[in-house]
Tab-separated table of C-alpha atoms in Angstrom:
chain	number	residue	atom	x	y	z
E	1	UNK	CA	136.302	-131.631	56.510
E	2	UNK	CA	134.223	-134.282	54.286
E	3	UNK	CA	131.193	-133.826	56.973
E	4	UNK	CA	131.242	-130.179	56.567
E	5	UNK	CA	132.101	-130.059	52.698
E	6	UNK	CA	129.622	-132.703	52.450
E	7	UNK	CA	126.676	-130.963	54.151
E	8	UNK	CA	127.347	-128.053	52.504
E	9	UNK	CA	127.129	-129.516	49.751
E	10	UNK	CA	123.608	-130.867	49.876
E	11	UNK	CA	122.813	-127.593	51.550
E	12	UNK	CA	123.094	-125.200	48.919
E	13	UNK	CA	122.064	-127.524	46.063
E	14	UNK	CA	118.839	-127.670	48.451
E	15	UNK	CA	118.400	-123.987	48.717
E	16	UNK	CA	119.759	-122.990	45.573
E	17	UNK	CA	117.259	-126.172	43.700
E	18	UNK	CA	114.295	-123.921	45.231
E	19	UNK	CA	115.462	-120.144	45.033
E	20	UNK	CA	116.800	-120.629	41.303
E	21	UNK	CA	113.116	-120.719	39.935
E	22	UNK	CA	111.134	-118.879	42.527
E	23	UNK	CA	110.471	-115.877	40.202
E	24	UNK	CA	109.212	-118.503	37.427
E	25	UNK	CA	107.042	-120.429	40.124
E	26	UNK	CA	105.480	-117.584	41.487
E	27	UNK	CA	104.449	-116.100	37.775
E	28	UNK	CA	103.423	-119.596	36.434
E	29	UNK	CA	102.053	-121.136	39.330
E	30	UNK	CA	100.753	-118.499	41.319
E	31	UNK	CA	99.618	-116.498	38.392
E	32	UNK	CA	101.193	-112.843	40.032
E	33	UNK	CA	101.804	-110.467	37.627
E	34	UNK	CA	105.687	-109.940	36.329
E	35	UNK	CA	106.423	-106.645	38.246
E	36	UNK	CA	104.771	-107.881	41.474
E	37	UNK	CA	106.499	-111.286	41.534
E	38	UNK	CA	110.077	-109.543	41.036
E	39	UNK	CA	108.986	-106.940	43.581
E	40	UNK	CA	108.174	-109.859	46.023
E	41	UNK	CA	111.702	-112.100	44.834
E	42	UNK	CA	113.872	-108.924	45.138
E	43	UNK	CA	112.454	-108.007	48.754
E	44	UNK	CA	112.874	-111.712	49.556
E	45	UNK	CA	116.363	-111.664	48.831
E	46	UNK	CA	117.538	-108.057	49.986
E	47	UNK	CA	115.714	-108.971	53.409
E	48	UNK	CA	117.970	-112.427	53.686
E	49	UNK	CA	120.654	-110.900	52.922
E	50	UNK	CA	120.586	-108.460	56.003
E	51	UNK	CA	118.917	-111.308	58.030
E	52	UNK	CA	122.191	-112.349	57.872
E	53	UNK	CA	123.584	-109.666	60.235
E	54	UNK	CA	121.220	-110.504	63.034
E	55	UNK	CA	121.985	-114.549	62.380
E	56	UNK	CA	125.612	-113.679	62.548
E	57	UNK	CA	125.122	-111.494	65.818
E	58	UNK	CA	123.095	-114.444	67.855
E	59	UNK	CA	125.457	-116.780	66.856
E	60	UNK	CA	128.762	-114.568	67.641
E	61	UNK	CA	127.170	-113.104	71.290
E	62	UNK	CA	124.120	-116.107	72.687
E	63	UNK	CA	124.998	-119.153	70.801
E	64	UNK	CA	127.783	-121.119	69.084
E	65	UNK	CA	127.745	-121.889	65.173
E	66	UNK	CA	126.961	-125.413	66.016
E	67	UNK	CA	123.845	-124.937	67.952
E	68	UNK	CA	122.587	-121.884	65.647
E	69	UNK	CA	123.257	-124.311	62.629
E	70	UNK	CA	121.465	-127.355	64.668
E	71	UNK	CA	118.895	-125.333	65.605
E	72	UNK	CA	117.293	-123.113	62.547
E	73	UNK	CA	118.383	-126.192	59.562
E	74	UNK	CA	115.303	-128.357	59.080
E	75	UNK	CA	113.012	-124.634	58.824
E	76	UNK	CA	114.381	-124.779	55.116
E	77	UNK	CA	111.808	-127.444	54.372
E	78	UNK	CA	108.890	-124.925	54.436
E	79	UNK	CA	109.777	-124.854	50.795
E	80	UNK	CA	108.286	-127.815	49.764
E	81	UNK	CA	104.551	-127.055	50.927
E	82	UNK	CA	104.670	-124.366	48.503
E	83	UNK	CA	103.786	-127.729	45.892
E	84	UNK	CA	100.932	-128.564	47.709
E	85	UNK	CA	97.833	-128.236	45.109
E	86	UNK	CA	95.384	-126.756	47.627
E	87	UNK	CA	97.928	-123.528	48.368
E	88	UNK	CA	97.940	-122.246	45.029
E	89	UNK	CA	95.169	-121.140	42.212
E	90	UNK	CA	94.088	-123.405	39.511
E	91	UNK	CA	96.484	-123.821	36.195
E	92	UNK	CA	96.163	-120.931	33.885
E	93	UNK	CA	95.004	-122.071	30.546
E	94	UNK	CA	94.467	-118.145	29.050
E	95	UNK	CA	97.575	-116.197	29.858
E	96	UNK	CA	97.747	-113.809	27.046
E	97	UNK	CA	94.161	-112.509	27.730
E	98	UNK	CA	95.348	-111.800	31.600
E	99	UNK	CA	92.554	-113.506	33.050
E	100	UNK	CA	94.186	-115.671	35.170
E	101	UNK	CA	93.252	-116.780	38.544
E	102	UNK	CA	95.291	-115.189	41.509
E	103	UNK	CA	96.425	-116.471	44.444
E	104	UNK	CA	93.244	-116.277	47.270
E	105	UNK	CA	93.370	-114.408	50.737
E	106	UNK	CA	94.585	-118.039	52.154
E	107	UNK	CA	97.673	-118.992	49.718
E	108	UNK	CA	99.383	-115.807	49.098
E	109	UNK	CA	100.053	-115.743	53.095
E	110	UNK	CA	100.919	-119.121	53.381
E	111	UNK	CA	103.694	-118.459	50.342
E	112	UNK	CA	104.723	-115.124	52.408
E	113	UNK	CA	105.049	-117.429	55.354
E	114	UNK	CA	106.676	-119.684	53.938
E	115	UNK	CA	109.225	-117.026	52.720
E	116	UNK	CA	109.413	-115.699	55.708
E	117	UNK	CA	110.101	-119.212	57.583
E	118	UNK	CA	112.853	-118.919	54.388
E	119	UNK	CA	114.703	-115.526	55.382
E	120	UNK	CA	114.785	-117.163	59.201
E	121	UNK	CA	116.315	-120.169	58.091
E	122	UNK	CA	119.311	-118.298	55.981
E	123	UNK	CA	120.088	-115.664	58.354
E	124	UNK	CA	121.000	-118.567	60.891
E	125	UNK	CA	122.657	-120.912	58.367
E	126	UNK	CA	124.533	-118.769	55.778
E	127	UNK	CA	126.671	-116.629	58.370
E	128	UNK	CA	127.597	-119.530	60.220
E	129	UNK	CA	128.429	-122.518	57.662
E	130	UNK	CA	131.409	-120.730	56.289
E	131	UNK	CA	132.882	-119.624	60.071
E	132	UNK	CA	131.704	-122.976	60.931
E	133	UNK	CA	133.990	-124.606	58.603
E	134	UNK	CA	136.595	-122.176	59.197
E	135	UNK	CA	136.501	-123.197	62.807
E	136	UNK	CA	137.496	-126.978	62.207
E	137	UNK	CA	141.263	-125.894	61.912
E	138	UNK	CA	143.817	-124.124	64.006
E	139	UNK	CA	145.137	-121.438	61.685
E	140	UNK	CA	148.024	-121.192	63.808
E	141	UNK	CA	149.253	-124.107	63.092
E	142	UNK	CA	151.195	-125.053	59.579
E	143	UNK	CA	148.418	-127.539	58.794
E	144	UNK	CA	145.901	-126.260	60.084
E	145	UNK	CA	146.648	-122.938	57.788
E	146	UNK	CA	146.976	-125.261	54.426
E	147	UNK	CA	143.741	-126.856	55.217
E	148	UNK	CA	141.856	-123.569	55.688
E	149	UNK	CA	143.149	-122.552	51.967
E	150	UNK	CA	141.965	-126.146	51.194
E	151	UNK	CA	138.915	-125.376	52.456
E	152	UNK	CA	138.202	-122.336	50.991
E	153	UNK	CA	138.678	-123.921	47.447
E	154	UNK	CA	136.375	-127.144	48.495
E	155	UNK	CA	133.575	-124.380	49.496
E	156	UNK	CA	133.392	-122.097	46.513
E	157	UNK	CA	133.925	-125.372	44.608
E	158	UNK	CA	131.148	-126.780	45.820
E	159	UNK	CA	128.974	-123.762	45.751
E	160	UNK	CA	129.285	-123.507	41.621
E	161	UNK	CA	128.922	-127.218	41.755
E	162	UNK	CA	125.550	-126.666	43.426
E	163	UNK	CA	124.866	-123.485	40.946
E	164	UNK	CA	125.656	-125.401	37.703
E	165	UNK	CA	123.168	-128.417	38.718
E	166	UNK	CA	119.969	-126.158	39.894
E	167	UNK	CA	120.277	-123.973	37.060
E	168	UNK	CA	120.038	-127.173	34.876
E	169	UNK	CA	118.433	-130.667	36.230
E	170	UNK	CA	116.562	-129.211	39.315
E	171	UNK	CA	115.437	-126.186	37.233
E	172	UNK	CA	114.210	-128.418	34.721
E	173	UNK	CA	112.380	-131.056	36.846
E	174	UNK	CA	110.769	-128.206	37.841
E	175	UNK	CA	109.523	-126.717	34.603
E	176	UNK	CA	108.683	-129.758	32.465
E	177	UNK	CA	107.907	-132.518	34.620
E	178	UNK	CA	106.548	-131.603	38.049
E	179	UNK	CA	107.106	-128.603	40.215
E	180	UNK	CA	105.717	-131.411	43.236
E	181	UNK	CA	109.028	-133.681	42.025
E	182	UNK	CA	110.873	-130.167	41.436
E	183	UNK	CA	110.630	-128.554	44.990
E	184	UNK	CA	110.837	-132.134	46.355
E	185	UNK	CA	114.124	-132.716	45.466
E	186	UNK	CA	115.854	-129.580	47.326
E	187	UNK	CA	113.591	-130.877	50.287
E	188	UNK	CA	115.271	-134.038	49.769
E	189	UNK	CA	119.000	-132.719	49.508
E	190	UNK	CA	118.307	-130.440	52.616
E	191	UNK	CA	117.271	-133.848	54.430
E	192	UNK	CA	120.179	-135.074	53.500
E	193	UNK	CA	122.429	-132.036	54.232
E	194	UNK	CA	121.379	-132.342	57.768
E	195	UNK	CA	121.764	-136.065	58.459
E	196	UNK	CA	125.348	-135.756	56.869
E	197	UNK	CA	125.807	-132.916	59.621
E	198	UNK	CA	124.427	-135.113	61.903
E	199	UNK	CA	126.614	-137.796	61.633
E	200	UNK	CA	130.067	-135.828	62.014
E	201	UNK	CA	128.523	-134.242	65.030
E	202	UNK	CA	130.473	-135.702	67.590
E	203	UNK	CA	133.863	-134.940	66.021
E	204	UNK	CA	133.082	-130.803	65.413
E	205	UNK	CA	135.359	-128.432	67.136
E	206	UNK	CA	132.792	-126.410	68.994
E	207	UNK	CA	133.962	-122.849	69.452
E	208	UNK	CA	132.166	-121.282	71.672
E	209	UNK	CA	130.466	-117.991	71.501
E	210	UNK	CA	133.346	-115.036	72.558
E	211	UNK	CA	131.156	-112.327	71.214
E	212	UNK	CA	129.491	-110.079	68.374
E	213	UNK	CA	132.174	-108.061	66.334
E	214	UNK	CA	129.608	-105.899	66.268
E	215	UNK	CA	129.377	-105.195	69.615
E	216	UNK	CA	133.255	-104.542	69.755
E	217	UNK	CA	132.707	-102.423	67.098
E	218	UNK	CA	130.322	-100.358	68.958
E	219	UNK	CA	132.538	-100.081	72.451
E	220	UNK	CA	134.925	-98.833	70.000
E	221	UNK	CA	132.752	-95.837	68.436
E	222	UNK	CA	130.842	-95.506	72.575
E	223	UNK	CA	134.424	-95.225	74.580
E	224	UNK	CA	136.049	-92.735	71.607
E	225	UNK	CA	133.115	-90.305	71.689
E	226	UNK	CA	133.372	-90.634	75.602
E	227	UNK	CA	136.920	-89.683	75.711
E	228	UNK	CA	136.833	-87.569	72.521
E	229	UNK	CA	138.726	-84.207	75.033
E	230	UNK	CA	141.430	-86.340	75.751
E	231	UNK	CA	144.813	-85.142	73.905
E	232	UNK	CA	146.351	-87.788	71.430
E	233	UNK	CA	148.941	-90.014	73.039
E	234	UNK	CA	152.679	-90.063	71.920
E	235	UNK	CA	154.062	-93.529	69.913
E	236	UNK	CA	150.459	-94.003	70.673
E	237	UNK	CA	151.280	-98.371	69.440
E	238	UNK	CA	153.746	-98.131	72.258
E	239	UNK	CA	151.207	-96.226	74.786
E	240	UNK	CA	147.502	-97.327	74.443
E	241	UNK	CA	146.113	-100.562	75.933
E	242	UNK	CA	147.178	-103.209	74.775
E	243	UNK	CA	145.819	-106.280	75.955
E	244	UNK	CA	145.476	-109.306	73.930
E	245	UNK	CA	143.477	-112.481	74.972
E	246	UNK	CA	146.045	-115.706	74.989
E	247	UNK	CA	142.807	-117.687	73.998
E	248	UNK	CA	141.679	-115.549	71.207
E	249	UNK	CA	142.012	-117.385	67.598
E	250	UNK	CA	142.351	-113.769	65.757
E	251	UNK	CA	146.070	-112.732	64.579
E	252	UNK	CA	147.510	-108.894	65.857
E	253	UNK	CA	146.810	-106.504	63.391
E	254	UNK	CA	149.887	-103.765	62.591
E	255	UNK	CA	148.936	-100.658	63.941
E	256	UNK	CA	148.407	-97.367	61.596
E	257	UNK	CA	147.518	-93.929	61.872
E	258	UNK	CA	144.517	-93.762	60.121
E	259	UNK	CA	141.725	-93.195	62.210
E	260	UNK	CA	143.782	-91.773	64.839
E	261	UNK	CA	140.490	-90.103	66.753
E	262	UNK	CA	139.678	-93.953	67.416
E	263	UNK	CA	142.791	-94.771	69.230
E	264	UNK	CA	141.593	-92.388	72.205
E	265	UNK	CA	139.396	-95.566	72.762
E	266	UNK	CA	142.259	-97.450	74.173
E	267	UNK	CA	143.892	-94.412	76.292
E	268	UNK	CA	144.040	-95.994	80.084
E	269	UNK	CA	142.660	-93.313	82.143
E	270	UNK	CA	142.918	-92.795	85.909
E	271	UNK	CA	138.977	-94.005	86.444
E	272	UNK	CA	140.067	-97.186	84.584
E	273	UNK	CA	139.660	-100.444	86.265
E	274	UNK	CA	142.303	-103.515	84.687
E	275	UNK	CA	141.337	-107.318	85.901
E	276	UNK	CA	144.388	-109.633	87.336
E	277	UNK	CA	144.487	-110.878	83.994
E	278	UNK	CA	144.997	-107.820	82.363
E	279	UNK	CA	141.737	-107.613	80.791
E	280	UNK	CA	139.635	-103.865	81.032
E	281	UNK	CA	136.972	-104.550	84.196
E	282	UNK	CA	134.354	-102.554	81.778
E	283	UNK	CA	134.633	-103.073	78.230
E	284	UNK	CA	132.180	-99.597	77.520
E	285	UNK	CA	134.861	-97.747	79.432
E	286	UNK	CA	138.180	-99.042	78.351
E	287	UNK	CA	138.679	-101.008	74.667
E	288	UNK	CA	142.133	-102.654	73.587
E	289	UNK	CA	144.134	-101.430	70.838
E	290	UNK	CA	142.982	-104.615	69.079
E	291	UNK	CA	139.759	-103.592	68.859
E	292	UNK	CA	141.057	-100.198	67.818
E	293	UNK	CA	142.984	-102.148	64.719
E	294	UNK	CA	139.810	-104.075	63.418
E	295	UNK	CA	137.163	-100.762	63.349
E	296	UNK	CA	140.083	-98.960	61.728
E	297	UNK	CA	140.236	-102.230	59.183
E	298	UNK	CA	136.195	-102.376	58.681
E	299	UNK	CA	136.263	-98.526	58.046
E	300	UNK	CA	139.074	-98.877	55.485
E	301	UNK	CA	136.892	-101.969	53.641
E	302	UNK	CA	133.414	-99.403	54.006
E	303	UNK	CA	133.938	-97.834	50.323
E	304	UNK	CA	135.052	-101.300	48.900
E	305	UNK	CA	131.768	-102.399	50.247
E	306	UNK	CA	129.551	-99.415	49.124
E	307	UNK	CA	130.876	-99.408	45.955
E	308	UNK	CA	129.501	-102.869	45.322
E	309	UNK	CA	126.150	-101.747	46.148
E	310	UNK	CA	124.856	-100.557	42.800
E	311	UNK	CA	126.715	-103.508	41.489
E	312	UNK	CA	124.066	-105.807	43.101
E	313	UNK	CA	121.212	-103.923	42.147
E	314	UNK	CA	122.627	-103.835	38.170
E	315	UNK	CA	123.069	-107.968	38.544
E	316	UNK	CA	119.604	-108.367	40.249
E	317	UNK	CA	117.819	-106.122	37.318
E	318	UNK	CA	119.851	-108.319	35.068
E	319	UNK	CA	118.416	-111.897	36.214
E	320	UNK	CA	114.934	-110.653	36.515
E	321	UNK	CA	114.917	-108.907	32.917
E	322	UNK	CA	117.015	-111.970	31.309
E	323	UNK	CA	114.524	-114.311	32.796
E	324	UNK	CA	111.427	-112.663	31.605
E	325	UNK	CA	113.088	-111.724	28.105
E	326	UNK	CA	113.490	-115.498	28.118
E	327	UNK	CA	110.230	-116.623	29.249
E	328	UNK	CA	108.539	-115.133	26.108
E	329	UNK	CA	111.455	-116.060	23.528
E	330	UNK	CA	111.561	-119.265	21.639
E	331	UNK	CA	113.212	-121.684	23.875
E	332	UNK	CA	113.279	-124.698	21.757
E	333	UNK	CA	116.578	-126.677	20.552
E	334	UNK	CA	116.595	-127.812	17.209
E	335	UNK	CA	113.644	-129.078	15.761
E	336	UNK	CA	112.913	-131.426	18.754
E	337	UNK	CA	110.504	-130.435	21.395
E	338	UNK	CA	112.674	-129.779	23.876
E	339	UNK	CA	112.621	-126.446	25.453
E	340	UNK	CA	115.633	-124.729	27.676
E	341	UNK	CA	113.855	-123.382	30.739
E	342	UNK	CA	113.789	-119.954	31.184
E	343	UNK	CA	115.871	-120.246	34.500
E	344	UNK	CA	118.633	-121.994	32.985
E	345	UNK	CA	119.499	-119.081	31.048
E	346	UNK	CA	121.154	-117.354	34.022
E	347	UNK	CA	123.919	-120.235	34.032
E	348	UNK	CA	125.624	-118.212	30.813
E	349	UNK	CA	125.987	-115.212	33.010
E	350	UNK	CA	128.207	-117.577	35.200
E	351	UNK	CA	130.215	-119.310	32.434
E	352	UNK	CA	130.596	-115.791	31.094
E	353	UNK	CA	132.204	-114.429	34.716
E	354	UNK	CA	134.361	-118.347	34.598
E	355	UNK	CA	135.609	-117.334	31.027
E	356	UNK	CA	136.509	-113.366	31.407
E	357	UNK	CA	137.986	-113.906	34.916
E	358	UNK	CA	140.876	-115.568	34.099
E	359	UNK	CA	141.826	-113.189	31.473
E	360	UNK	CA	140.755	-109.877	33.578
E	361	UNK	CA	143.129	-111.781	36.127
């Protein structure tokens, strides 16, 4: 656990150091106009996000988490060129009049490709750290089931650990002494991050790749449709196909009867071909009532999921509008010089969620 809490660690104070003041960087540094920058920051995070479906599906079905992880880490560092001098325009000394110098034909694609090199890098790394983790203990075991809680805590512990420095000493290296010595530092940490993983890499438990949910979702939804005329099945948790790999790491769900038109899935049919060791001979023919039990369990979490939807794109509006609100308010405290930086304001959006959660709780 310290290898992988530890890597983590300097992971996301690495990515989170850079992403925390992109939208500043790119409007003070690149000179591109408000609306533009948050249209470029928003589509830069909406398409990581979903990158992380297709990291998640290479790493479940053609690679295991410690390879994808090995693999895609030290891409991350792309961040740092983006402090180079020569790859952006000249320092803006007349904002208000909006005759600022944009970015040329050569450094806007080199920040796009660096963004790009960006979304690659998460959609390999953020699916897999957490299953990684996950995958250092047996969780049927006593122990092993305490340490996953432990771990769990340690993670999100260390994620608002990472949050609470950005959004303060990175985020203000970065806007009052030297966005160079800013965007080094995550560069730094992410160094770090993967010589810590490294180190612990010869004591890992290694699971092996066993497969995309995804594509068990989709034998599911293929072998239903398929067998769709068949008539329903009697004490169908009694009837249907129930094999179970001995190897598998998942728990049995408890069967219900929602969904029912997906438990034709696992009817055995005549045509139906069953291995010595009980295992269907073609999974796009034949699915186990396992399978059956996690699509019914994904459909059942669908509205939880879509419901969150225009909750993301309220808190997105919210950063980018507090930010800019910020960026032309009076920032100074006291009657010292010293100036808040616009970014840091988005750290009293988290202490308000760590204040009201306890109480909504």
């Amino acid at each position: 656990m310290p290898f992988t809490i530890g890597n983590d660690t300097f992971k996301k104070l690495g990515a989170i150091g850079t992403l925390a003041n992109l939208l500043i960087y790119v409007t003070t540094v690149f000179n591109v106009k408000s609306i533009t920058a948050a249209t470029m920051i928003n589509v830069f995070n909406g398409t990581k996000n979903f990158g992380t479906l297709v990291g998640a599906f290479l790493c479940d079905t053609y690679f295991d988490r410690y390879k994808t992880l090995l693999f895609i880490k030290g891409l991350l560092a792309i961040q740092l060129t983006a402090a180079i001098p020569e790859l952006h325009p000249h320092r803006c000394a007349a904002k208000e009049s909006g005759e600022c110098e944009g970015p040329t034909a050569r450094q806007l694609p080199f920040l796009l490709i660096g963004l790009g090199l960006m979304i690659v890098g998460a959609r390999g790394v953020w699916p897999c750290n957490l299953a990684f983790g996950v995958g250092q203990f047996n969780p049927k075991t006593e122990v092993g089931k305490r340490r996953i809680d432990s771990f769990f805590n340690w993670y999100f512990f260390t994620f608002t650990f990472a949050q609470m420095v950005s959004l303060t000493l990175i985020v203000y290296i970065q806007s009052n002494v030297s966005w160079a010595v800013g965007l080094g530092i995550p560069a730094t940490l992410m160094f770090i991050a993967c010589v810590v993983y490294f180190v612990g890499s010869k004591i890992y438990v290694k699971v092996q790749a066993t497969g995309s949910p995804m594509t068990s979702v989709a034998q599911v939804i293929v072998v239903a449709i398929k067998k769709r005329k068949l008539k329903p099945v009697e004490q169908s948790w009694l009837s249907l196909f129930r094999y179970f790999p001995s190897k598998s790491i998942n728990s049995k769900l408890s069967y219900t009867d929602h969904f029912r038109f997906l438990d034709k899935a696992a009817i055995v049919t005549p045509q139906d071909e069953i291995k010595g060791d009980g295992s269907p001979a073609d999974t796009w023919r034949l699915c186990s009532l396992q399978q059956v039990k996690e699509l019914k369990c994904l459909f059942r979490v669908v509205p939880i999921w879509v419901s969150q939807i225009m909750y993301c794109v309220t808190l997105v509006q919210l950063h980018n509008y507090a930010v800019f609100q910020v960026v032309q308010s009076d920032r100074r405290l006291g009657n010292n010089n010293f100036k808040i930086p616009a970014a840091s304001y988005v750290i009293f959006m988290m202490l308000s969620l760590t204040i009201f959660m306890p109480v909504y709780d």
